[in-house]
């Protein structure tokens, strides 16, 4: 069997290759990647969508709304002044009903329906334009010691009885019987701060007009006491 001799390559001559030429791996990979441009476009679109989604989520969770907060304490029944309020930035919560900062002019000048605490948000219903003293009533201030009023906290709107207590030496009448105390139905309008020097607390009450002068004269003597009436009391 004869064999075909392959002539040896001479100097400077490139040996002949059998079959198609082989490309380096890097070049082949480059060409393979260039054959799939759609995959790059899809990847870029997904990254862009993910980034925009994250930005929208940040906006949704980080959005702040200007609302009104209490800068200075306001007693129930007092007029709310502009200096009593401050603007705050908060995330709105459906469970809360804060007053928007844009509604500031609608709040200033109204009365506090409840005591406003510094640092708290002003919510709907805490400011009212309702007149505290109604037609046919008079407002009387009564200075009371701790022994003349209940230890239970009094709030505006509470119904009470103002009881006239007889002075010392007049506990019993000429017939030896204890006189019936004079009671006047009243409604709490405002409870003042306890005085550091005397320990007295001034309580403003609204009473029917015909009892106003009598109660004022009795309160001036200090011979009165406050009794909390039942919710259904007169």
PDB file of C-alpha atoms in Angstrom:
ATOM      1  CA  UNK A   1       0.000   0.000   0.000  1.00  0.00           C
ATOM      2  CA  UNK A   2       1.488   3.244  -1.124  1.00  0.00           C
ATOM      3  CA  UNK A   3       1.627   6.323   1.089  1.00  0.00           C
ATOM      4  CA  UNK A   4       1.504   9.875  -0.109  1.00  0.00           C
ATOM      5  CA  UNK A   5       4.385  11.806   1.200  1.00  0.00           C
ATOM      6  CA  UNK A   6       3.765  15.267   2.492  1.00  0.00           C
ATOM      7  CA  UNK A   7       6.543  17.536   1.537  1.00  0.00           C
ATOM      8  CA  UNK A   8       8.099  19.266   4.518  1.00  0.00           C
ATOM      9  CA  UNK A   9       7.423  22.948   4.941  1.00  0.00           C
ATOM     10  CA  UNK A  10      10.223  25.118   3.957  1.00  0.00           C
ATOM     11  CA  UNK A  11      11.323  28.165   5.928  1.00  0.00           C
ATOM     12  CA  UNK A  12       8.872  31.084   5.718  1.00  0.00           C
ATOM     13  CA  UNK A  13       6.062  28.912   4.386  1.00  0.00           C
ATOM     14  CA  UNK A  14       2.819  28.429   6.419  1.00  0.00           C
ATOM     15  CA  UNK A  15       1.713  24.827   6.521  1.00  0.00           C
ATOM     16  CA  UNK A  16      -1.552  24.150   4.731  1.00  0.00           C
ATOM     17  CA  UNK A  17      -4.555  23.629   7.042  1.00  0.00           C
ATOM     18  CA  UNK A  18      -7.111  20.943   6.641  1.00  0.00           C
ATOM     19  CA  UNK A  19     -10.794  22.011   6.932  1.00  0.00           C
ATOM     20  CA  UNK A  20     -12.227  25.445   7.863  1.00  0.00           C
ATOM     21  CA  UNK A  21      -9.991  27.862   9.734  1.00  0.00           C
ATOM     22  CA  UNK A  22     -10.220  27.851  13.532  1.00  0.00           C
ATOM     23  CA  UNK A  23     -10.853  31.222  15.279  1.00  0.00           C
ATOM     24  CA  UNK A  24      -9.558  32.130  18.732  1.00  0.00           C
ATOM     25  CA  UNK A  25     -12.047  31.580  21.579  1.00  0.00           C
ATOM     26  CA  UNK A  26     -12.347  35.321  22.452  1.00  0.00           C
ATOM     27  CA  UNK A  27     -13.200  36.217  18.875  1.00  0.00           C
ATOM     28  CA  UNK A  28     -15.757  33.400  18.642  1.00  0.00           C
ATOM     29  CA  UNK A  29     -17.414  34.473  21.882  1.00  0.00           C
ATOM     30  CA  UNK A  30     -17.548  38.070  20.703  1.00  0.00           C
ATOM     31  CA  UNK A  31     -19.298  37.011  17.514  1.00  0.00           C
ATOM     32  CA  UNK A  32     -21.730  34.811  19.485  1.00  0.00           C
ATOM     33  CA  UNK A  33     -22.652  37.695  21.754  1.00  0.00           C
ATOM     34  CA  UNK A  34     -23.215  40.007  18.837  1.00  0.00           C
ATOM     35  CA  UNK A  35     -25.746  37.552  17.506  1.00  0.00           C
ATOM     36  CA  UNK A  36     -28.137  38.282  20.472  1.00  0.00           C
ATOM     37  CA  UNK A  37     -28.720  42.085  20.657  1.00  0.00           C
ATOM     38  CA  UNK A  38     -32.318  41.540  21.811  1.00  0.00           C
ATOM     39  CA  UNK A  39     -31.136  40.078  25.115  1.00  0.00           C
ATOM     40  CA  UNK A  40     -29.173  43.246  25.871  1.00  0.00           C
ATOM     41  CA  UNK A  41     -32.187  45.412  25.087  1.00  0.00           C
ATOM     42  CA  UNK A  42     -34.356  43.281  27.366  1.00  0.00           C
ATOM     43  CA  UNK A  43     -31.839  43.492  30.217  1.00  0.00           C
ATOM     44  CA  UNK A  44     -31.592  47.270  29.892  1.00  0.00           C
ATOM     45  CA  UNK A  45     -35.399  47.553  29.895  1.00  0.00           C
ATOM     46  CA  UNK A  46     -35.684  45.410  33.042  1.00  0.00           C
ATOM     47  CA  UNK A  47     -33.066  47.447  34.889  1.00  0.00           C
ATOM     48  CA  UNK A  48     -34.783  50.686  33.917  1.00  0.00           C
ATOM     49  CA  UNK A  49     -38.168  49.355  34.993  1.00  0.00           C
ATOM     50  CA  UNK A  50     -36.777  48.173  38.317  1.00  0.00           C
ATOM     51  CA  UNK A  51     -35.123  51.521  38.976  1.00  0.00           C
ATOM     52  CA  UNK A  52     -38.246  53.524  38.178  1.00  0.00           C
ATOM     53  CA  UNK A  53     -40.335  51.186  40.318  1.00  0.00           C
ATOM     54  CA  UNK A  54     -37.993  51.716  43.264  1.00  0.00           C
ATOM     55  CA  UNK A  55     -38.145  55.469  42.797  1.00  0.00           C
ATOM     56  CA  UNK A  56     -41.950  55.443  42.751  1.00  0.00           C
ATOM     57  CA  UNK A  57     -42.020  53.258  45.853  1.00  0.00           C
ATOM     58  CA  UNK A  58     -39.689  55.687  47.624  1.00  0.00           C
ATOM     59  CA  UNK A  59     -41.931  58.570  46.648  1.00  0.00           C
ATOM     60  CA  UNK A  60     -44.998  56.737  47.937  1.00  0.00           C
ATOM     61  CA  UNK A  61     -43.425  55.878  51.289  1.00  0.00           C
ATOM     62  CA  UNK A  62     -41.383  59.052  51.755  1.00  0.00           C
ATOM     63  CA  UNK A  63     -43.984  61.648  50.807  1.00  0.00           C
ATOM     64  CA  UNK A  64     -44.575  64.272  53.489  1.00  0.00           C
ATOM     65  CA  UNK A  65     -47.558  66.581  53.911  1.00  0.00           C
ATOM     66  CA  UNK A  66     -47.482  69.923  55.774  1.00  0.00           C
ATOM     67  CA  UNK A  67     -49.879  69.867  58.731  1.00  0.00           C
ATOM     68  CA  UNK A  68     -50.440  71.914  61.892  1.00  0.00           C
ATOM     69  CA  UNK A  69     -48.949  70.999  65.267  1.00  0.00           C
ATOM     70  CA  UNK A  70     -49.262  72.612  68.689  1.00  0.00           C
ATOM     71  CA  UNK A  71     -46.355  74.888  69.600  1.00  0.00           C
ATOM     72  CA  UNK A  72     -47.719  76.216  72.917  1.00  0.00           C
ATOM     73  CA  UNK A  73     -50.200  74.687  75.332  1.00  0.00           C
ATOM     74  CA  UNK A  74     -53.784  75.916  74.996  1.00  0.00           C
ATOM     75  CA  UNK A  75     -56.388  75.313  77.677  1.00  0.00           C
ATOM     76  CA  UNK A  76     -59.793  74.060  76.649  1.00  0.00           C
ATOM     77  CA  UNK A  77     -62.041  77.006  75.905  1.00  0.00           C
ATOM     78  CA  UNK A  78     -59.179  79.423  75.151  1.00  0.00           C
ATOM     79  CA  UNK A  79     -58.850  81.152  71.798  1.00  0.00           C
ATOM     80  CA  UNK A  80     -56.226  79.585  69.529  1.00  0.00           C
ATOM     81  CA  UNK A  81     -53.638  82.145  68.431  1.00  0.00           C
ATOM     82  CA  UNK A  82     -51.307  82.013  65.459  1.00  0.00           C
ATOM     83  CA  UNK A  83     -48.271  81.694  67.752  1.00  0.00           C
ATOM     84  CA  UNK A  84     -49.842  78.583  69.317  1.00  0.00           C
ATOM     85  CA  UNK A  85     -49.397  76.644  66.075  1.00  0.00           C
ATOM     86  CA  UNK A  86     -46.410  75.422  64.094  1.00  0.00           C
ATOM     87  CA  UNK A  87     -46.076  73.634  60.767  1.00  0.00           C
ATOM     88  CA  UNK A  88     -44.869  70.040  60.649  1.00  0.00           C
ATOM     89  CA  UNK A  89     -44.122  67.591  57.820  1.00  0.00           C
ATOM     90  CA  UNK A  90     -45.603  64.132  58.356  1.00  0.00           C
ATOM     91  CA  UNK A  91     -46.781  61.099  56.416  1.00  0.00           C
ATOM     92  CA  UNK A  92     -50.554  61.067  56.273  1.00  0.00           C
ATOM     93  CA  UNK A  93     -52.190  58.154  58.042  1.00  0.00           C
ATOM     94  CA  UNK A  94     -55.826  57.237  57.345  1.00  0.00           C
ATOM     95  CA  UNK A  95     -56.320  56.686  61.079  1.00  0.00           C
ATOM     96  CA  UNK A  96     -55.393  60.303  61.818  1.00  0.00           C
ATOM     97  CA  UNK A  97     -57.238  63.421  60.752  1.00  0.00           C
ATOM     98  CA  UNK A  98     -54.674  66.215  61.050  1.00  0.00           C
ATOM     99  CA  UNK A  99     -55.454  69.792  60.080  1.00  0.00           C
ATOM    100  CA  UNK A 100     -53.537  70.761  56.950  1.00  0.00           C
ATOM    101  CA  UNK A 101     -51.180  73.716  57.151  1.00  0.00           C
ATOM    102  CA  UNK A 102     -53.167  75.386  54.363  1.00  0.00           C
ATOM    103  CA  UNK A 103     -56.145  75.568  56.758  1.00  0.00           C
ATOM    104  CA  UNK A 104     -54.287  77.645  59.343  1.00  0.00           C
ATOM    105  CA  UNK A 105     -56.499  80.718  58.830  1.00  0.00           C
ATOM    106  CA  UNK A 106     -59.578  78.585  59.477  1.00  0.00           C
ATOM    107  CA  UNK A 107     -58.262  77.505  62.895  1.00  0.00           C
ATOM    108  CA  UNK A 108     -56.747  80.688  64.306  1.00  0.00           C
ATOM    109  CA  UNK A 109     -59.393  82.609  66.245  1.00  0.00           C
ATOM    110  CA  UNK A 110     -61.433  79.546  67.175  1.00  0.00           C
ATOM    111  CA  UNK A 111     -61.536  78.059  70.660  1.00  0.00           C
ATOM    112  CA  UNK A 112     -59.859  74.853  71.746  1.00  0.00           C
ATOM    113  CA  UNK A 113     -62.497  72.183  72.279  1.00  0.00           C
ATOM    114  CA  UNK A 114     -59.979  70.210  74.370  1.00  0.00           C
ATOM    115  CA  UNK A 115     -56.670  70.997  76.021  1.00  0.00           C
ATOM    116  CA  UNK A 116     -53.935  71.216  73.362  1.00  0.00           C
ATOM    117  CA  UNK A 117     -50.560  69.766  74.352  1.00  0.00           C
ATOM    118  CA  UNK A 118     -47.298  71.137  72.871  1.00  0.00           C
ATOM    119  CA  UNK A 119     -45.735  68.773  70.352  1.00  0.00           C
ATOM    120  CA  UNK A 120     -48.996  67.085  69.386  1.00  0.00           C
ATOM    121  CA  UNK A 121     -50.704  67.281  66.015  1.00  0.00           C
ATOM    122  CA  UNK A 122     -53.809  69.416  65.717  1.00  0.00           C
ATOM    123  CA  UNK A 123     -56.618  67.154  64.540  1.00  0.00           C
ATOM    124  CA  UNK A 124     -60.095  67.771  63.216  1.00  0.00           C
ATOM    125  CA  UNK A 125     -62.588  68.560  65.983  1.00  0.00           C
ATOM    126  CA  UNK A 126     -60.055  70.067  68.399  1.00  0.00           C
ATOM    127  CA  UNK A 127     -60.956  73.601  67.340  1.00  0.00           C
ATOM    128  CA  UNK A 128     -64.509  74.846  67.579  1.00  0.00           C
ATOM    129  CA  UNK A 129     -66.427  78.026  66.862  1.00  0.00           C
ATOM    130  CA  UNK A 130     -69.203  76.998  69.226  1.00  0.00           C
ATOM    131  CA  UNK A 131     -70.106  79.593  71.814  1.00  0.00           C
ATOM    132  CA  UNK A 132     -69.168  78.325  75.260  1.00  0.00           C
ATOM    133  CA  UNK A 133     -71.739  80.451  77.040  1.00  0.00           C
ATOM    134  CA  UNK A 134     -75.158  80.019  75.494  1.00  0.00           C
ATOM    135  CA  UNK A 135     -77.994  82.491  75.347  1.00  0.00           C
ATOM    136  CA  UNK A 136     -79.702  82.819  78.744  1.00  0.00           C
ATOM    137  CA  UNK A 137     -76.536  81.869  80.668  1.00  0.00           C
ATOM    138  CA  UNK A 138     -73.915  83.753  82.655  1.00  0.00           C
ATOM    139  CA  UNK A 139     -70.300  82.888  83.246  1.00  0.00           C
ATOM    140  CA  UNK A 140     -69.161  82.829  86.873  1.00  0.00           C
ATOM    141  CA  UNK A 141     -65.646  82.137  88.122  1.00  0.00           C
ATOM    142  CA  UNK A 142     -65.304  80.208  91.377  1.00  0.00           C
ATOM    143  CA  UNK A 143     -62.070  79.914  93.382  1.00  0.00           C
ATOM    144  CA  UNK A 144     -61.943  76.469  94.988  1.00  0.00           C
ATOM    145  CA  UNK A 145     -59.574  74.737  97.350  1.00  0.00           C
ATOM    146  CA  UNK A 146     -58.728  71.064  96.997  1.00  0.00           C
ATOM    147  CA  UNK A 147     -61.306  70.199  99.687  1.00  0.00           C
ATOM    148  CA  UNK A 148     -64.053  72.046  97.795  1.00  0.00           C
ATOM    149  CA  UNK A 149     -63.865  70.065  94.579  1.00  0.00           C
ATOM    150  CA  UNK A 150     -63.521  66.425  93.535  1.00  0.00           C
ATOM    151  CA  UNK A 151     -60.100  64.940  92.913  1.00  0.00           C
ATOM    152  CA  UNK A 152     -61.445  63.629  89.614  1.00  0.00           C
ATOM    153  CA  UNK A 153     -60.255  65.745  86.716  1.00  0.00           C
ATOM    154  CA  UNK A 154     -62.872  68.213  85.518  1.00  0.00           C
ATOM    155  CA  UNK A 155     -63.291  68.921  81.817  1.00  0.00           C
ATOM    156  CA  UNK A 156     -65.241  71.521  79.845  1.00  0.00           C
ATOM    157  CA  UNK A 157     -68.792  70.365  79.299  1.00  0.00           C
ATOM    158  CA  UNK A 158     -69.061  68.436  82.591  1.00  0.00           C
ATOM    159  CA  UNK A 159     -72.301  69.003  84.454  1.00  0.00           C
ATOM    160  CA  UNK A 160     -71.830  69.959  88.096  1.00  0.00           C
ATOM    161  CA  UNK A 161     -73.735  71.262  91.083  1.00  0.00           C
ATOM    162  CA  UNK A 162     -72.455  74.344  92.876  1.00  0.00           C
ATOM    163  CA  UNK A 163     -73.477  73.905  96.516  1.00  0.00           C
ATOM    164  CA  UNK A 164     -73.527  76.856  98.928  1.00  0.00           C
ATOM    165  CA  UNK A 165     -71.991  75.802 102.253  1.00  0.00           C
ATOM    166  CA  UNK A 166     -72.964  77.737 105.407  1.00  0.00           C
ATOM    167  CA  UNK A 167     -70.138  79.598 107.173  1.00  0.00           C
ATOM    168  CA  UNK A 168     -68.813  78.498 110.556  1.00  0.00           C
ATOM    169  CA  UNK A 169     -71.216  79.061 113.419  1.00  0.00           C
ATOM    170  CA  UNK A 170     -74.253  78.666 111.194  1.00  0.00           C
ATOM    171  CA  UNK A 171     -74.327  74.928 110.781  1.00  0.00           C
ATOM    172  CA  UNK A 172     -77.687  74.677 112.533  1.00  0.00           C
ATOM    173  CA  UNK A 173     -80.620  77.054 112.454  1.00  0.00           C
ATOM    174  CA  UNK A 174     -82.626  78.412 115.383  1.00  0.00           C
ATOM    175  CA  UNK A 175     -84.683  75.253 115.446  1.00  0.00           C
ATOM    176  CA  UNK A 176     -81.512  73.155 115.678  1.00  0.00           C
ATOM    177  CA  UNK A 177     -81.975  71.682 112.237  1.00  0.00           C
ATOM    178  CA  UNK A 178     -79.356  71.755 109.522  1.00  0.00           C
ATOM    179  CA  UNK A 179     -80.507  74.024 106.672  1.00  0.00           C
ATOM    180  CA  UNK A 180     -80.836  72.470 103.260  1.00  0.00           C
ATOM    181  CA  UNK A 181     -77.900  73.449 101.045  1.00  0.00           C
ATOM    182  CA  UNK A 182     -78.586  75.672  98.086  1.00  0.00           C
ATOM    183  CA  UNK A 183     -77.750  73.914  94.826  1.00  0.00           C
ATOM    184  CA  UNK A 184     -77.272  75.540  91.443  1.00  0.00           C
ATOM    185  CA  UNK A 185     -76.875  73.415  88.332  1.00  0.00           C
ATOM    186  CA  UNK A 186     -73.916  74.526  86.234  1.00  0.00           C
ATOM    187  CA  UNK A 187     -71.713  73.447  83.337  1.00  0.00           C
ATOM    188  CA  UNK A 188     -67.923  73.527  83.365  1.00  0.00           C
ATOM    189  CA  UNK A 189     -66.527  75.961  80.799  1.00  0.00           C
ATOM    190  CA  UNK A 190     -62.880  76.129  81.808  1.00  0.00           C
ATOM    191  CA  UNK A 191     -60.631  74.799  84.569  1.00  0.00           C
ATOM    192  CA  UNK A 192     -57.718  77.090  85.408  1.00  0.00           C
ATOM    193  CA  UNK A 193     -54.266  76.171  86.640  1.00  0.00           C
ATOM    194  CA  UNK A 194     -53.723  75.541  90.330  1.00  0.00           C
ATOM    195  CA  UNK A 195     -52.233  78.634  91.979  1.00  0.00           C
ATOM    196  CA  UNK A 196     -48.808  77.974  93.458  1.00  0.00           C
ATOM    197  CA  UNK A 197     -49.261  80.487  96.306  1.00  0.00           C
ATOM    198  CA  UNK A 198     -52.806  79.754  97.506  1.00  0.00           C
ATOM    199  CA  UNK A 199     -53.416  76.295  96.092  1.00  0.00           C
ATOM    200  CA  UNK A 200     -56.769  77.493  94.738  1.00  0.00           C
ATOM    201  CA  UNK A 201     -58.139  76.548  91.344  1.00  0.00           C
ATOM    202  CA  UNK A 202     -60.444  78.909  89.487  1.00  0.00           C
ATOM    203  CA  UNK A 203     -63.245  77.108  87.675  1.00  0.00           C
ATOM    204  CA  UNK A 204     -65.455  78.953  85.207  1.00  0.00           C
ATOM    205  CA  UNK A 205     -69.037  77.694  85.152  1.00  0.00           C
ATOM    206  CA  UNK A 206     -72.043  78.651  83.066  1.00  0.00           C
ATOM    207  CA  UNK A 207     -75.316  78.975  84.982  1.00  0.00           C
ATOM    208  CA  UNK A 208     -78.805  80.228  84.124  1.00  0.00           C
ATOM    209  CA  UNK A 209     -78.885  84.023  84.055  1.00  0.00           C
ATOM    210  CA  UNK A 210     -81.135  84.347  87.108  1.00  0.00           C
ATOM    211  CA  UNK A 211     -78.614  82.474  89.284  1.00  0.00           C
ATOM    212  CA  UNK A 212     -75.559  84.377  88.092  1.00  0.00           C
ATOM    213  CA  UNK A 213     -75.557  87.243  90.634  1.00  0.00           C
ATOM    214  CA  UNK A 214     -76.450  84.946  93.525  1.00  0.00           C
ATOM    215  CA  UNK A 215     -73.673  82.484  92.688  1.00  0.00           C
ATOM    216  CA  UNK A 216     -71.128  85.257  92.191  1.00  0.00           C
ATOM    217  CA  UNK A 217     -71.918  86.699  95.631  1.00  0.00           C
ATOM    218  CA  UNK A 218     -71.717  83.257  97.247  1.00  0.00           C
ATOM    219  CA  UNK A 219     -68.461  82.419  95.455  1.00  0.00           C
ATOM    220  CA  UNK A 220     -66.889  85.664  96.735  1.00  0.00           C
ATOM    221  CA  UNK A 221     -67.277  84.395 100.318  1.00  0.00           C
ATOM    222  CA  UNK A 222     -65.578  81.116  99.489  1.00  0.00           C
ATOM    223  CA  UNK A 223     -68.462  79.161 101.026  1.00  0.00           C
ATOM    224  CA  UNK A 224     -69.154  76.938  98.031  1.00  0.00           C
ATOM    225  CA  UNK A 225     -68.334  73.419  96.945  1.00  0.00           C
ATOM    226  CA  UNK A 226     -68.443  71.676  93.616  1.00  0.00           C
ATOM    227  CA  UNK A 227     -70.258  68.372  93.120  1.00  0.00           C
ATOM    228  CA  UNK A 228     -70.016  66.412  89.878  1.00  0.00           C
ATOM    229  CA  UNK A 229     -73.465  65.693  88.527  1.00  0.00           C
ATOM    230  CA  UNK A 230     -74.427  62.486  86.750  1.00  0.00           C
ATOM    231  CA  UNK A 231     -74.419  62.549  82.924  1.00  0.00           C
ATOM    232  CA  UNK A 232     -78.198  62.567  82.915  1.00  0.00           C
ATOM    233  CA  UNK A 233     -78.536  65.068  85.746  1.00  0.00           C
ATOM    234  CA  UNK A 234     -80.312  68.382  85.447  1.00  0.00           C
TER     235      UNK A 234
END
